[in-house]
Amino acid sequence: MANRTIIKVEGLNLFYEELQALSNVNLDIAEKEITAFIGPSGCGKTTFLKCINRMNDLVPGCVIEGKISINDVDIYGNINVDMLRRTVGMVFQKPNVFPMSVYDNIAFAPRGHGTRKKADLDALVIDSLTRAGLFQEVKDRLHKPADELSRGQQQRLCIARALAIGPEIILMDEPTSALDPISAEIIEGLCRELKENYTVLLVTHNMQQAARVSDKTAFFLLGQCLEFGETSQVFSHPQNEEFQKYISGKF
Amino acid sequence: MTAAFFSVVTIASIFVFLTSGSFMAIRKIGFLEFIFGPAWNSNPSDTLVGEIAGSYGILPLIVSTFASAIGALIVGGVIGFFTGVYLARFCSKKTSPYISQLINLLAAIPSIVYGYFGMMIVLPLLSYLSPTGESTGTLALSIVLGLMIVPTVTALTKSSLENVDESLYECAAALGLSHDKAVFAIEVPSVQRGVMAALLLGVGRALGETLTSVMLAGNKVNYPTSLFRSIRTIPGNVALEIDGAGELQLGALIGSALVLFVLVLVVFGMYNIVKNSKKKQQGQGIFAKLWANTVARFTKASKVVSIVSTGITIFVLSSIVVLILLNGAPNLGRQFLTGTYSGGYDTIAAPIVTTMMYVLLTALVSFPIGVCTAIYLTEYTSRQKKGRITTLIEIAIDTLSGIPSVIVGLFGVVVFADILGIGTSILAGCLTISLMIIPLTSRATQEALRLVPESYREGAYALGVGKARTTFELLFPSAIPGLLTMVILAVGRMLSDSAAVMFTMGGVLGPLPTGYLSQGSTLSTAIYVLGYQHEYYGEAYATASILIIIVLSLNLLSTFILNRFRRSSRLRKA
């Protein structure tokens, strides 16, 4: 059963000054699935991810051509960027908790977005932590500094923080590459649970991870998307020659 | 945004003030006569029209200013440089941080205290050496200005040596060079740019010293033909004559300040060029050759010089503190600190109150502007690609922070006190000093904000939290230790300033101030008024003691805050 397309990318080109980092990327990303993005370093995976919540706006000299629409709205049209980023949450490579308590880390953004009542915030914090599978571990430490948590817990806190703003889409930029294997496994499991309710875009260096977790896989090389399809299909019957080489480790 | 332009406007108006204020006078005197005239003998009754009774040539002043700055460079540069080398490369790893800490503390001592120390201790000592018994002049001034810049030169030399690529040393050691040889022949030449930059920064400071110069130079307008001949520097001249200056005289004084301004700008321009220049081929410059032929050959001797210099630095600088405290302590009584004024000079209750009022208002004026400038520069402009406006603002801030206090003071006394009609008063002083504090706070706040990890910003923006909220609710709390240090630094600077305070607040010792329009003295200027103008030596020592104690404790406090912050951030990483 094919899910509805939520993100539609058409003819995307991206330049950093003179350097072309993405060329002519066309992708339809389906709702409530995990789409993995793999490829060698510098191939444009992360750049692509950052186009979707317009984090590239913060990079000077970055020029974007083409069209990205989410739920049929052109996100480079006349929209509020902060609203966009509330629809599209993001988790970074390294856990970047704020220097505040666990509770405040999650409540920081919702407070600014208008949720002020303590009862509402409490409920939101508990709900987000539960969804991120962290609540049981930290329920007695909600008001302790967040940087006292382990790295794996910090990363899940970052995921909880992203969930608390009520996104539809979650971007994950190599969320496990800075973690030990056990923490990584927990996060992978979490991804599978998250796709019940969210659309997940996962950038990863780890092909096994892509194969284990994702529904669809996209392979990037030198800024181009060379292969895109059902993960099982892509790995068992790779079409693109470069991709064949890449998955068999001849790179 | 508006705040950010403040520095640009200030620097522009100071420049306009200096040129327009002096233009008519210099035209009347004649440009060549003004710059190259051999005698300065002002007459307050001279106006812009009619006959000139006095003579207004500033060449001897320029030469004297330069001579004392160069002398300071020789004294302070050599001692500071070798001390830096010793601390970075010869001192044991255990003791080095303590000595560096001590020297950093001593760097915070206000220059007026150095000046007073020079007047009370250095002058009598030098009079034994002097053939005429007169000890004021180039030598005395050079020694004291030199001591003043020792901490700066030491710190910069040390840090640039510590940043030398370790492989360079390993390579030298692997070739069988001794430790001394590796340091002096290989490592030191590789940091010549850093050392040059340190020296230029020192010269910049020495050029602008004002009241110190008045206390030590002797103040007769002469060419510095002998080390003990009485001289007068440009800033010293301004300080001596600004009170009651006639129309033409004031114009000429402003003109001399313009010359000083240009000199300082040239020095700081050179500093920036040296600091930012691409690494030159090693061993090309004249200095490098001179170095290779002399010091590098006698590495044993150089090592001895380093040890001796460090000894001198520690001994002299700490004896300044000790002597001042010892001489000051007996005078620190209740009458002195809190007594009511009765016409004499036996109480400094008024300066204490004035200082508090002054620090409070100056902080209220300058901190918001400085902080807003910093926020604009770090958070609202792109970092990688600087626009023209950003560059302009940064240049203005740098220039403004390098301008000698005497020039800003002159600007303040004419523009705030006279033209705006505030009169010489605490208020005029606060506004004037704010002009110098703003660049300082702005720079320090920028540093503090830059230390906040980029990932916080990224994280907050990715959550759709707006820029203003990210800055004020996330970045600011994270930058608190840095901001506290900024506040302490700024207060220290306010307490240290003497020349501008002297001009704009009137420099009188009287009853307690009744409001911000009263005239008054801060603790710094009180030292000058008591010790130099009225010869109340014991009282001046006591005032200097109080000032030293305040400044040193502020400094310790900021070190403490920084250390705690570093420790906690290290824990976080582990």
mmCIF file of C-alpha atoms in Angstrom, chain A residues 17 50 55 58 60 82 85-86 88 90 92 96-100 108-109 111-113 147 161-162 165, chain B residues 382-385 455-467 469-470 473-474 477-478 572-573:
data_model
loop_
_atom_site.group_PDB
_atom_site.id
_atom_site.type_symbol
_atom_site.label_atom_id
_atom_site.label_comp_id
_atom_site.label_asym_id
_atom_site.label_seq_id
_atom_site.Cartn_x
_atom_site.Cartn_y
_atom_site.Cartn_z
ATOM 1 C CA GLU A 17 29.088 30.278 -3.690
ATOM 2 C CA LYS A 50 18.690 21.074 5.587
ATOM 3 C CA MET A 55 18.354 25.597 7.798
ATOM 4 C CA LEU A 58 21.636 30.433 7.756
ATOM 5 C CA PRO A 60 25.725 32.748 3.628
ATOM 6 C CA ASP A 82 9.628 29.511 12.099
ATOM 7 C CA ARG A 85 10.486 24.557 11.371
ATOM 8 C CA ARG A 86 7.700 23.668 13.754
ATOM 9 C CA VAL A 88 9.646 19.904 10.295
ATOM 10 C CA MET A 90 15.318 18.176 13.244
ATOM 11 C CA PHE A 92 21.455 16.680 14.760
ATOM 12 C CA ASN A 96 22.942 19.465 21.356
ATOM 13 C CA VAL A 97 20.981 19.835 24.572
ATOM 14 C CA PHE A 98 20.611 23.365 25.882
ATOM 15 C CA PRO A 99 22.285 24.246 29.188
ATOM 16 C CA MET A 100 19.025 23.918 31.119
ATOM 17 C CA PHE A 108 11.732 26.023 25.851
ATOM 18 C CA ALA A 109 10.324 26.033 22.323
ATOM 19 C CA ARG A 111 6.713 28.243 25.676
ATOM 20 C CA GLY A 112 7.804 30.596 22.935
ATOM 21 C CA HIS A 113 5.117 29.236 20.654
ATOM 22 C CA ASP A 147 23.944 17.683 30.287
ATOM 23 C CA ARG A 161 12.444 18.203 22.181
ATOM 24 C CA ALA A 162 11.744 18.028 18.461
ATOM 25 C CA ILE A 165 6.733 21.259 18.893
ATOM 26 C CA SER B 382 26.526 36.775 8.850
ATOM 27 C CA ARG B 383 29.772 35.539 10.258
ATOM 28 C CA GLN B 384 31.567 34.090 7.277
ATOM 29 C CA LYS B 385 30.927 36.949 4.939
ATOM 30 C CA SER B 455 24.878 23.897 18.190
ATOM 31 C CA TYR B 456 22.651 25.826 20.619
ATOM 32 C CA ARG B 457 21.705 28.249 17.880
ATOM 33 C CA GLU B 458 21.197 25.461 15.394
ATOM 34 C CA GLY B 459 19.075 23.530 17.855
ATOM 35 C CA ALA B 460 16.895 26.498 18.696
ATOM 36 C CA TYR B 461 16.383 27.593 15.094
ATOM 37 C CA ALA B 462 15.529 24.030 14.101
ATOM 38 C CA LEU B 463 12.772 24.112 16.713
ATOM 39 C CA GLY B 464 11.367 27.207 15.059
ATOM 40 C CA VAL B 465 12.328 29.456 17.951
ATOM 41 C CA GLY B 466 12.775 33.001 16.651
ATOM 42 C CA LYS B 467 16.044 34.880 16.651
ATOM 43 C CA ARG B 469 14.099 34.749 21.767
ATOM 44 C CA THR B 470 17.049 32.496 20.993
ATOM 45 C CA GLU B 473 16.632 33.476 26.508
ATOM 46 C CA LEU B 474 19.133 30.866 25.380
ATOM 47 C CA PRO B 477 22.058 32.860 29.975
ATOM 48 C CA SER B 478 24.763 30.627 28.502
ATOM 49 C CA ARG B 572 30.322 18.795 30.791
ATOM 50 C CA LYS B 573 32.540 17.515 28.033
#
